[in-house]
Short mmCIF file of C-alpha atoms in Angstrom, two decimals:
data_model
loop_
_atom_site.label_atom_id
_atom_site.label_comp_id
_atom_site.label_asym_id
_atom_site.label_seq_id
_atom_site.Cartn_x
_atom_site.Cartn_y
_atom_site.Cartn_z
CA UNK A 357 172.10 128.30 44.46
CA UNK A 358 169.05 128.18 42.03
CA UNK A 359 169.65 131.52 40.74
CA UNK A 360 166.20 131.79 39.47
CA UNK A 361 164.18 130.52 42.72
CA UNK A 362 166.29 132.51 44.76
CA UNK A 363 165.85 135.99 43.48
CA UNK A 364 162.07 134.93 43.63
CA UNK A 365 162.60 134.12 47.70
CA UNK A 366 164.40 137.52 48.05
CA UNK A 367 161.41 139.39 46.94
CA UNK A 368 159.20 137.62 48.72
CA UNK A 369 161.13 138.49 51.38
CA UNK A 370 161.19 142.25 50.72
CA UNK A 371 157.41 142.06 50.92
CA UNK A 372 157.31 140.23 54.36
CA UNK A 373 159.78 143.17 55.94
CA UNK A 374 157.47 145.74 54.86
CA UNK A 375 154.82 143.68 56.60
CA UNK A 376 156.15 142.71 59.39
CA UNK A 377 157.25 146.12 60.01
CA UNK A 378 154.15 147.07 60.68
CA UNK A 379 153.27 143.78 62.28
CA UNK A 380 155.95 144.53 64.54
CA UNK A 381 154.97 148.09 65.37
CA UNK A 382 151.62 146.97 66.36
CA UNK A 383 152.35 144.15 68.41
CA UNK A 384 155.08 146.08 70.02
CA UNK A 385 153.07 145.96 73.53
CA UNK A 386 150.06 144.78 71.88
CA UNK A 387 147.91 141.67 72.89
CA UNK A 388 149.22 138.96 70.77
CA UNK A 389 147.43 136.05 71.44
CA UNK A 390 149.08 131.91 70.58
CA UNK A 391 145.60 131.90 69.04
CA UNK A 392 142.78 128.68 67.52
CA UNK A 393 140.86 127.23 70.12
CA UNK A 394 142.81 130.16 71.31
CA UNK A 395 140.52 130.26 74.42
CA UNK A 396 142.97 127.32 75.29
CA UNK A 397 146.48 129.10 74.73
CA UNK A 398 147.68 131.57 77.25
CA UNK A 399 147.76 135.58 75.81
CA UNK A 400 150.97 137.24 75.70
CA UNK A 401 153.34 140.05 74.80
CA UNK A 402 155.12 140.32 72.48
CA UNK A 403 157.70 143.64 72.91
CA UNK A 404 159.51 145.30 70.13
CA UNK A 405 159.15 141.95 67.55
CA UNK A 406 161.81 140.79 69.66
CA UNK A 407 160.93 139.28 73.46
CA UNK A 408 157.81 138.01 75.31
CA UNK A 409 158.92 139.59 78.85
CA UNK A 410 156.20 137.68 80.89
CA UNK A 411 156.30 133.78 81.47
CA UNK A 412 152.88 131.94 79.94
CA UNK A 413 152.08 130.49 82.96
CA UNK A 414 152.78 132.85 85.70
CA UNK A 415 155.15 131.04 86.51
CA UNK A 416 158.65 130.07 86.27
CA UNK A 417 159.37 126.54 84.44
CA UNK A 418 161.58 123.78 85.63
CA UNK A 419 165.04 123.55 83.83
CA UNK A 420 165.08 119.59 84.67
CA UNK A 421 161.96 118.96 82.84
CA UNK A 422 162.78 121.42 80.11
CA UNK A 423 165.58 119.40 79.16
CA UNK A 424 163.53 116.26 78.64
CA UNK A 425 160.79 118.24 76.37
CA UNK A 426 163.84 119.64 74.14
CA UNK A 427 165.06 116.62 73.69
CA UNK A 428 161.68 114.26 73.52
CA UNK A 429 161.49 113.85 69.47
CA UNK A 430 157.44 113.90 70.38
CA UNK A 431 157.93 116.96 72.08
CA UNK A 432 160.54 119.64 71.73
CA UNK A 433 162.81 117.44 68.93
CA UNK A 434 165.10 120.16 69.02
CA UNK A 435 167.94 117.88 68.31
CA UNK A 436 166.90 117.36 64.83
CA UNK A 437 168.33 121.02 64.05
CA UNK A 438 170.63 122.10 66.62
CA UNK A 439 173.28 120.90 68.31
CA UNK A 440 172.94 120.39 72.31
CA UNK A 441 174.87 119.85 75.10
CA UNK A 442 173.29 116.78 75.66
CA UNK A 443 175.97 114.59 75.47
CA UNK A 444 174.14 111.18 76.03
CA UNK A 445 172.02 111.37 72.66
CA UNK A 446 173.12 110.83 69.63
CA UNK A 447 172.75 112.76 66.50
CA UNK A 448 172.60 116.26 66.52
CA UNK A 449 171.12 118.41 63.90
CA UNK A 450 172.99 121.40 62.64
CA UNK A 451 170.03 122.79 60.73
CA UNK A 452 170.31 125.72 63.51
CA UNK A 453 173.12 127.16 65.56
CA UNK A 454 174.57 125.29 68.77
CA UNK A 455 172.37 126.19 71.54
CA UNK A 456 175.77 125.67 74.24
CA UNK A 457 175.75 129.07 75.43
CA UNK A 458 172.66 130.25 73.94
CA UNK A 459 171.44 131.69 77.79
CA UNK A 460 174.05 133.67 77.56
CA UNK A 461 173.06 135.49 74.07
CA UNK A 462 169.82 135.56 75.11
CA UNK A 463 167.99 136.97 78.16
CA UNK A 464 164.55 134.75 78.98
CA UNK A 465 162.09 137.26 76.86
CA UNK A 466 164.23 136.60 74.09
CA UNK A 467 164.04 132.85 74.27
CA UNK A 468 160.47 132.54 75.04
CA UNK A 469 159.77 134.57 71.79
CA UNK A 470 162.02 132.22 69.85
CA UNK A 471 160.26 129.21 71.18
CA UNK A 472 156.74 130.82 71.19
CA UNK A 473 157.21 131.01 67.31
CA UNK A 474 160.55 132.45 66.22
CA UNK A 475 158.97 134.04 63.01
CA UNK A 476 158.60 136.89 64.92
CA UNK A 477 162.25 137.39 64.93
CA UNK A 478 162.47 135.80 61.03
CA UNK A 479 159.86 135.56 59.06
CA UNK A 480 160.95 133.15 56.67
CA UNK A 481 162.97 130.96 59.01
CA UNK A 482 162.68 126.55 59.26
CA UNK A 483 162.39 126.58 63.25
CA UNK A 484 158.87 125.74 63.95
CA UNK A 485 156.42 127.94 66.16
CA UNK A 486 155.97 125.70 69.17
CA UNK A 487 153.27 127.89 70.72
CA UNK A 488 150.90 128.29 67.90
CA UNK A 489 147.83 126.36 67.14
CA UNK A 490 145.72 127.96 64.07
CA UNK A 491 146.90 129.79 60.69
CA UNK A 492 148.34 126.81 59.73
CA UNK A 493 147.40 124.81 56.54
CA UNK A 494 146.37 121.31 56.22
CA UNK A 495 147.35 119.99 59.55
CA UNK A 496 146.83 116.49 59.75
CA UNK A 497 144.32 114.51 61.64
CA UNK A 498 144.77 114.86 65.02
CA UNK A 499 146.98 117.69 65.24
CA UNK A 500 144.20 120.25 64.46
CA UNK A 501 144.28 122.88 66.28
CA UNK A 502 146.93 121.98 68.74
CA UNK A 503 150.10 123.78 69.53
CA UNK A 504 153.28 121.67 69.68
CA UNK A 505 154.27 122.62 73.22
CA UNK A 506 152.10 123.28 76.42
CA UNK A 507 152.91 127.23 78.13
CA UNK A 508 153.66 124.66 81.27
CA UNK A 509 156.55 122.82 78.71
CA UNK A 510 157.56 126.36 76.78
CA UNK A 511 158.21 127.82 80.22
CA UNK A 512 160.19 124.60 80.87
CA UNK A 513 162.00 124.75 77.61
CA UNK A 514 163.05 128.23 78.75
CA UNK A 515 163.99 128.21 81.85
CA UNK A 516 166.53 125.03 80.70
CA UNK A 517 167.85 127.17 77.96
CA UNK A 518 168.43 130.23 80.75
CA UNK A 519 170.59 127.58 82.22
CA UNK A 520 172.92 127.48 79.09
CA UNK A 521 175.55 130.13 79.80
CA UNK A 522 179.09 129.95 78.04
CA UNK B 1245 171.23 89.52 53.12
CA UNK B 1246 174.21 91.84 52.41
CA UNK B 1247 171.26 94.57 52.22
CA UNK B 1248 169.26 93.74 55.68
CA UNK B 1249 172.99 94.13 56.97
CA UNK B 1250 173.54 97.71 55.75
CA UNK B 1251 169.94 99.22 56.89
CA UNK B 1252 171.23 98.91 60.81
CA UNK B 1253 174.35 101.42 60.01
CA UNK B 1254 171.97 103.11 57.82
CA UNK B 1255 171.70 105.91 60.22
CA UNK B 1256 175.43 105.84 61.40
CA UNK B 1257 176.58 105.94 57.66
CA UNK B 1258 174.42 108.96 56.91
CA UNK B 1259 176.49 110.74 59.32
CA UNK B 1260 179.62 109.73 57.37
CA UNK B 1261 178.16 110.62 53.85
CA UNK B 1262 177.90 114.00 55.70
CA UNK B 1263 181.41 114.02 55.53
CA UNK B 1264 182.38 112.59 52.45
CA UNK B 1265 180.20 115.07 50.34
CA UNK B 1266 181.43 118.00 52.42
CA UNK B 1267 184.99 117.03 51.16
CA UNK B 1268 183.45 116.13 47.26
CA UNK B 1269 182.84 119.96 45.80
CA UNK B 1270 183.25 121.53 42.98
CA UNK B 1271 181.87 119.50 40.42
CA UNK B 1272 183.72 116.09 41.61
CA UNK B 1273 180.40 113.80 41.58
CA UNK B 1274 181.02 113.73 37.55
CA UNK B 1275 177.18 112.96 35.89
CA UNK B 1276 175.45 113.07 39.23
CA UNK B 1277 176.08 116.78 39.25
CA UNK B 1278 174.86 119.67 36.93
CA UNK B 1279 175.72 123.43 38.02
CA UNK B 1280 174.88 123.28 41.13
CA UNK B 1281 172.26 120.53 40.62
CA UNK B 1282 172.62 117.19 42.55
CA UNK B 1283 171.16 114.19 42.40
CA UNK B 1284 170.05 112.48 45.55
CA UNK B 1285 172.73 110.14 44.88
CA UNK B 1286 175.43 112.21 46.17
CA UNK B 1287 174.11 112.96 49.53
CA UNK B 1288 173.40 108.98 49.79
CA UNK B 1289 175.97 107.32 51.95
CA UNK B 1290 178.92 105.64 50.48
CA UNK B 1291 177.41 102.37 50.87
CA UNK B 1292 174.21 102.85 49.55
CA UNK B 1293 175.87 104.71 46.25
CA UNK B 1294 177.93 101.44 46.45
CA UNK B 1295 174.76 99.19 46.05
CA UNK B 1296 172.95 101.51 43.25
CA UNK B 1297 175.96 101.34 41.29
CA UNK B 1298 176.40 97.42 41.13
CA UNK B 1299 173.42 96.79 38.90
CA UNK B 1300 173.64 92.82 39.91
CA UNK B 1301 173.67 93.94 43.70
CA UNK B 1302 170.90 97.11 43.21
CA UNK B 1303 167.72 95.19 44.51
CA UNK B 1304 165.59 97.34 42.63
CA UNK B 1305 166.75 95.81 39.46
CA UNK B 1306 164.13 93.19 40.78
CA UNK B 1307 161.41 95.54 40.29
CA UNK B 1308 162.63 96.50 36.78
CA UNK B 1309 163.04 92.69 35.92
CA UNK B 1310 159.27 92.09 36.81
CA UNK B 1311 158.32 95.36 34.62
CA UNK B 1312 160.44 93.92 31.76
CA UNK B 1313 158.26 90.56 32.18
CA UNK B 1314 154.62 91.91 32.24
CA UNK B 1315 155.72 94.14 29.42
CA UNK B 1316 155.02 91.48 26.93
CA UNK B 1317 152.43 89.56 28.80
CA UNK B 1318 149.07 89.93 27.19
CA UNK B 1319 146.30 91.11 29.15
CA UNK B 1320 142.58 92.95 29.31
CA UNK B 1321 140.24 92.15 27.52
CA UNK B 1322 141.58 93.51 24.09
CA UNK B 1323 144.07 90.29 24.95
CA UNK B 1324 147.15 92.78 24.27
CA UNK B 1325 150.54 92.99 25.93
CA UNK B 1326 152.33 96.43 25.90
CA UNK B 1327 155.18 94.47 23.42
CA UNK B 1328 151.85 94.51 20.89
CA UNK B 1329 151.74 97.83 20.12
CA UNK B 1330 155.43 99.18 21.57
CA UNK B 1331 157.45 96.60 20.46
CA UNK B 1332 160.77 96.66 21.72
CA UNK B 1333 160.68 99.18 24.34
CA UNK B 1334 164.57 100.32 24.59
CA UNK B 1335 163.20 101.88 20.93
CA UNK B 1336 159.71 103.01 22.22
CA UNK B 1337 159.74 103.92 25.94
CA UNK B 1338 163.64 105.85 25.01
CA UNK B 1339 162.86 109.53 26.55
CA UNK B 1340 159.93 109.18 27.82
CA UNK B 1341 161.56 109.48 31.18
CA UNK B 1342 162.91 112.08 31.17
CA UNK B 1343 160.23 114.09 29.34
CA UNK B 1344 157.26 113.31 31.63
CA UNK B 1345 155.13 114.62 32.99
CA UNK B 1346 154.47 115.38 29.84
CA UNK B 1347 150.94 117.41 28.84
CA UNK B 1348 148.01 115.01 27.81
CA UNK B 1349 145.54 116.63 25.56
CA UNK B 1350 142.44 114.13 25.95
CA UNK B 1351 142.51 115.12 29.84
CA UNK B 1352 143.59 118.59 29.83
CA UNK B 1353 146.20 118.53 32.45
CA UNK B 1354 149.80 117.11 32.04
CA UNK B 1355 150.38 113.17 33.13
CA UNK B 1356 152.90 111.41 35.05
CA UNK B 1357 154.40 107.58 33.50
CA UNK B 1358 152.14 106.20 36.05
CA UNK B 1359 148.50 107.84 34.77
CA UNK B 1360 149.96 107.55 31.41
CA UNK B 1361 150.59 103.35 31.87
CA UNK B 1362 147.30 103.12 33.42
CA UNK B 1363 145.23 104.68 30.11
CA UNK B 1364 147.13 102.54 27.97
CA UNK B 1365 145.81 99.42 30.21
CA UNK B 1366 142.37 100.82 30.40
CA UNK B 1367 141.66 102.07 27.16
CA UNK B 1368 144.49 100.64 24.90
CA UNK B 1369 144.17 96.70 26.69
CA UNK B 1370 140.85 97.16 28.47
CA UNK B 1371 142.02 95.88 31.68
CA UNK B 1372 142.17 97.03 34.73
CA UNK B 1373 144.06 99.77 35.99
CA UNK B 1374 147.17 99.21 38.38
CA UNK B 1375 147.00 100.21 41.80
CA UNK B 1376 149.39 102.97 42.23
CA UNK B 1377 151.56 101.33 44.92
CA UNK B 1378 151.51 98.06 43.33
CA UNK B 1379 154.36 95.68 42.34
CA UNK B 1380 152.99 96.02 38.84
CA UNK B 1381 152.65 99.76 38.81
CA UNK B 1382 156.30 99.98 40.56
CA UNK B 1383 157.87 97.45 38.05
CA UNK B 1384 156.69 98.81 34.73
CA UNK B 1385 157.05 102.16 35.89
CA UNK B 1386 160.89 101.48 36.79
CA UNK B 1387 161.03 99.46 33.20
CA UNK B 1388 159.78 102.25 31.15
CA UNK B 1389 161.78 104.95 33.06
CA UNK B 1390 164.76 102.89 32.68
CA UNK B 1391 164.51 102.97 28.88
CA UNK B 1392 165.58 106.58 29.51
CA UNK B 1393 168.90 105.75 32.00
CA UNK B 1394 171.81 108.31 32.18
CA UNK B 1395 169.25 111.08 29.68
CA UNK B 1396 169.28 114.71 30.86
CA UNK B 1397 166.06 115.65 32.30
CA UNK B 1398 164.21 117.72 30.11
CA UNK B 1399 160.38 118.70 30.51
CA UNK B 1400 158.49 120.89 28.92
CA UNK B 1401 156.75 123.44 30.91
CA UNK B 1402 155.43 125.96 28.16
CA UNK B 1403 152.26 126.29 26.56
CA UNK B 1404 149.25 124.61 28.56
CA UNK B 1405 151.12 123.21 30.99
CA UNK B 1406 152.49 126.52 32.38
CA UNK B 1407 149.38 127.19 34.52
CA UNK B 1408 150.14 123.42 36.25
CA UNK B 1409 153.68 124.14 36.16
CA UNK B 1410 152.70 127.00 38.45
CA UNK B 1411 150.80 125.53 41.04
CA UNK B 1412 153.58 123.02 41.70
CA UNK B 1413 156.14 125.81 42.03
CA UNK B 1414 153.11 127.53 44.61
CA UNK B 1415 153.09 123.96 46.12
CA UNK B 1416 156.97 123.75 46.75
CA UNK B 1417 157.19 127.31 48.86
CA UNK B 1418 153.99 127.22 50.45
CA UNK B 1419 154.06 126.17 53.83
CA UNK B 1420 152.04 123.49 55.54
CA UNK B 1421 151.23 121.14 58.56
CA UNK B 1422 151.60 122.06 62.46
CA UNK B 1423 155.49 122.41 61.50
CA UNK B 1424 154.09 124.96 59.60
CA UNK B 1425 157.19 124.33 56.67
CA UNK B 1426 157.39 124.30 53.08
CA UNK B 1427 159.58 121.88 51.26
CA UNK B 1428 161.91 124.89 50.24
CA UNK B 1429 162.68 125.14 53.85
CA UNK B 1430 164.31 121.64 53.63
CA UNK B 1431 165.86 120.98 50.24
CA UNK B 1432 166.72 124.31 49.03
CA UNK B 1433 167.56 126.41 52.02
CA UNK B 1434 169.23 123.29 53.75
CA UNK B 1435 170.45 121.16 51.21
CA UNK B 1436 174.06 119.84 52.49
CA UNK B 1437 172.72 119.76 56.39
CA UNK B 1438 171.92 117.21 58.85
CA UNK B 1439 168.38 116.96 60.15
CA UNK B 1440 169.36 114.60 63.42
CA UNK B 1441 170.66 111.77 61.74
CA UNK B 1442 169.33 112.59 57.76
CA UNK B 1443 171.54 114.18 55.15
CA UNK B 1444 169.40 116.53 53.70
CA UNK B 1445 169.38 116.58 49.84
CA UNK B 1446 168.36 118.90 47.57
CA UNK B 1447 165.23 116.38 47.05
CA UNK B 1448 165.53 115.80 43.33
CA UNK B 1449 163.35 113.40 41.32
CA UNK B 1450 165.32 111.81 39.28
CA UNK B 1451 166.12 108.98 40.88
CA UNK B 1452 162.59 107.49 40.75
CA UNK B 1453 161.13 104.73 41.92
CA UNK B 1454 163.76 104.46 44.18
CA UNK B 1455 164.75 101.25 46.54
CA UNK B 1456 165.01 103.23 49.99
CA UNK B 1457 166.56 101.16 52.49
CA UNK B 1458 164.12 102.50 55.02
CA UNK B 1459 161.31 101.23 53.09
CA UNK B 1460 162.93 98.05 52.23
CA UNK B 1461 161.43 98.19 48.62
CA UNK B 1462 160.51 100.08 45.48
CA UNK B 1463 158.59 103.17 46.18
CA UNK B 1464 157.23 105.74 43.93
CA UNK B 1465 157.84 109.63 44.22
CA UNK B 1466 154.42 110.40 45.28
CA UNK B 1467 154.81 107.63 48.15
CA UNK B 1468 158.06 110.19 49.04
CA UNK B 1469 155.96 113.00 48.81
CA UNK B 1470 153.49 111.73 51.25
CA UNK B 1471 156.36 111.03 53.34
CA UNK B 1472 157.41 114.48 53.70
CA UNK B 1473 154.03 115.84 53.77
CA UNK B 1474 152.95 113.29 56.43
CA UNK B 1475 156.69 114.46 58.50
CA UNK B 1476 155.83 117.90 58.97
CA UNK B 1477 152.44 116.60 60.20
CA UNK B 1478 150.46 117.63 57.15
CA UNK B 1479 147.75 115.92 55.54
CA UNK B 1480 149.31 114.17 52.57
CA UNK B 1481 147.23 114.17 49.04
CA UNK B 1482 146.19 110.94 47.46
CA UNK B 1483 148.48 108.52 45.00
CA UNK B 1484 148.55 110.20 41.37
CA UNK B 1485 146.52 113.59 42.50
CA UNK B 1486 146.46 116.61 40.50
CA UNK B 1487 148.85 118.37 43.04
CA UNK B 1488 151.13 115.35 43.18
CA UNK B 1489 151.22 115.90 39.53
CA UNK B 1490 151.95 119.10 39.10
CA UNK B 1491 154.78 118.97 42.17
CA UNK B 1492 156.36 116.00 40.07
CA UNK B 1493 156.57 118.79 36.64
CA UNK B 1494 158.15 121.46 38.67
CA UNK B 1495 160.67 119.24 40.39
CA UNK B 1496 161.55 117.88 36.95
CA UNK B 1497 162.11 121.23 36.18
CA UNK B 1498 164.13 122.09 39.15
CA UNK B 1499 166.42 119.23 38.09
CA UNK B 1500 166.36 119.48 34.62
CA UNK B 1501 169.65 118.27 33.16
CA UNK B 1502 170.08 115.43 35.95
CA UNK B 1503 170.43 111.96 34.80
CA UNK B 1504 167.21 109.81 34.84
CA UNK B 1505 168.67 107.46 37.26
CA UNK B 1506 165.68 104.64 37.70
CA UNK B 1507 165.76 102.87 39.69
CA UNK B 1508 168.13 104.15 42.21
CA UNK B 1509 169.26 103.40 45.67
CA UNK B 1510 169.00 105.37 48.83
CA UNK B 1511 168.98 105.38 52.25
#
């Protein structure tokens, strides 16, 4: 596209595999934790780069409830990227795949990861961490130090998505 | 106001322009598009192209109007108009457009139109400087930018400027704000998508100061850039900054061969 940038992006991206091969080795089983004020955010798992097996809370969410964060542009706003099958809003992004079916391609580790903060899974991807609260650079007022989603609303969030089958 | 009327299918029409530029490849958007360089205007939606390209219609020309005034009104304390010293600016303001930001020796850093109007009125007129965001700041830049209408972009980012031209590439792929996204994520790795109800361009400058429906007026680019700082929840950098300015050179790069197209239209 711009043949000069994007060469540039591909080597950065060489470095970050090398990286996050390692990264990935490590946390395989290893205490990750959502981090900043990190006393506040629940510690997980994350397993082979690729699934956080145990829920945040203990607990399992509420697919009802999930629904309404995904779609709450204050909350989840997942409808600015992906399509839903939320037929009542208008809209739908298609930054990101259709998530119709998406509990189907995905078991619940596997979708809490890529809600926790999908950059496990792609380093260099647009999809926002929603479980994440520090590393991040000039956050404005107000947002400091706060994660985008609750573990009570991730857990949520994935238990609606479990619902999605094809 | 045929205008007012538009900004409530605003939202409904960017879904369209989705469409319509889907079906428009391959070169087909004639001096809008360079390689694969676009100018905002294409992703715009049919409507608002409709409005920028009706210059008696294009309610920015308002802005440029008042810029074309104040250009020869005296002023300061030297009791000087720009007209004093430039003359006729479709001779003296031709190019600058599309050449700035341009490298200013006496400060050591390049300058955008905007810093560069300002030291004329404080040092050239002593009067007072223009507030960025001003009607007077907004006019004359869209006056003096329009001198260079329908020119390829074209800065120059060798010799000293290099180091600045740097920092604004660093700017455009680092990643900020609890969203935690650079502006690469956006406009160059989802150019030609919808974000919910937005068209996402490959967010060219050369277009600016732009009349955004949204905004219902003439903004500048660094009011944009705050914009999309301020989206992804980061804190944005003041009016004019030093990493405003050097964001502004490598954008002009990244579009260089557009058309200078102040002051355009969008949504």
């Amino acid at each position: 596209m711009f043949s000069g940038e994007r060469e540039e992006t591909l080597r950065t991206g060489r470095y970050l595999i090398p990286i996050l091969g390692i990264a990935g080795l490590l946390a395989a089983f290893a205490l990750a934790s959502g981090d900043a004020r990190a006393e506040e955010l629940a510690k997980f798992m994350v397993k082979d780069g690729n699934s956080i097996p145990q829920s945040l809370t203990g607990r399992p969410g509420t697919p009802e409830n999930g629904r309404k964060v995904a779609i709450d542009r204050k909350k989840g706003n997942c409808l600015a990227c992906h399509a839903m099958p939320v037929p009542e809003q208008p809209f739908h992004g298609a930054v990101g795949p259709d998530l119709a079916g998406v509990g189907s391609r995905y078991d619940a580790g596997e979708l809490r990861l890529r809600i926790v903060n999908p950059k496990y899974a792609n380093p260099d991807t647009i999809m926002p961490a929603f479980y994440k609260a520090n590393g991040l650079h000039r956050v404005l007022k107000g947002f400091e130090g706060k994660s985008l989603l609750s573990a009570e609303e991730v857990e949520d969030v994935v238990a609606y998505l479990v619902t999605l089958k094809e | 106001m045929h205008v007012k009327i538009l900004i409530g299918t605003a939202a409904a029409t960017a879904v369209l322009a989705g469409f319509s530029s889907a079906a428009l490849t391959g070169g087909e958007w004639g001096k809008y598009q360079v390689g694969d360089l676009r100018s905002g205007y294409t992703y715009a939606a049919p409507e608002t192209r409709a409005i920028q390209d009706d210059d008696f219609e294009n309610p920015a020309m308002l802005a440029l109007d008042y810029g074309a005034e104040l250009w020869s009104m005296k002023d300061g304390d030297a009791n000087k108009s720009c007209a004093d010293c430039h003359n006729d600016a479709e001779d003296s303001m031709k190019g600058v457009g599309a050449r700035y930001p341009a490298f200013y020796e006496p400060w050591d850093k390049p300058i955008n139109v905007e810093l560069r109007i300002n030291e004329c009125r404080e040092n050239n007129m002593k009067a007072k400087p223009w507030k960025y965001e001003s009607r007077e700041m907004l006019g004359m830049t869209s006056y003096v930018k329009y001198q260079s209408r329908d020119m390829p972009v074209n800065v120059d980012i060798g010799g000293p400027s290099t180091p600045f031209f740097q920092k604004g590439k660093a700017f455009y792929y680092e990643r900020r704000g609890q969203l935690d996204l650079a502006c690469k994520h956006c406009h160059e790795d989802n150019s030609g998508n919808m974000i919910r109800a937005n068209l996402l361009s490959q967010g060219q400058s050369n277009g600016f100061p732009t009349y955004r429906l949204k905004w219902q007026g003439v903004g500048s680019l660094h009011r944009r850039f705050r914009g999309c700082n301020s989206q992804v929840r980061s804190t944005p950098f003041g009016y004019g900054s030093d990493e405003y300015v050097n964001l502004e050179l490598y954008l002009a790069w990244r579009g260089r061969g557009l058309p200078v197209e102040s002051p355009s239209v969008r949504n």
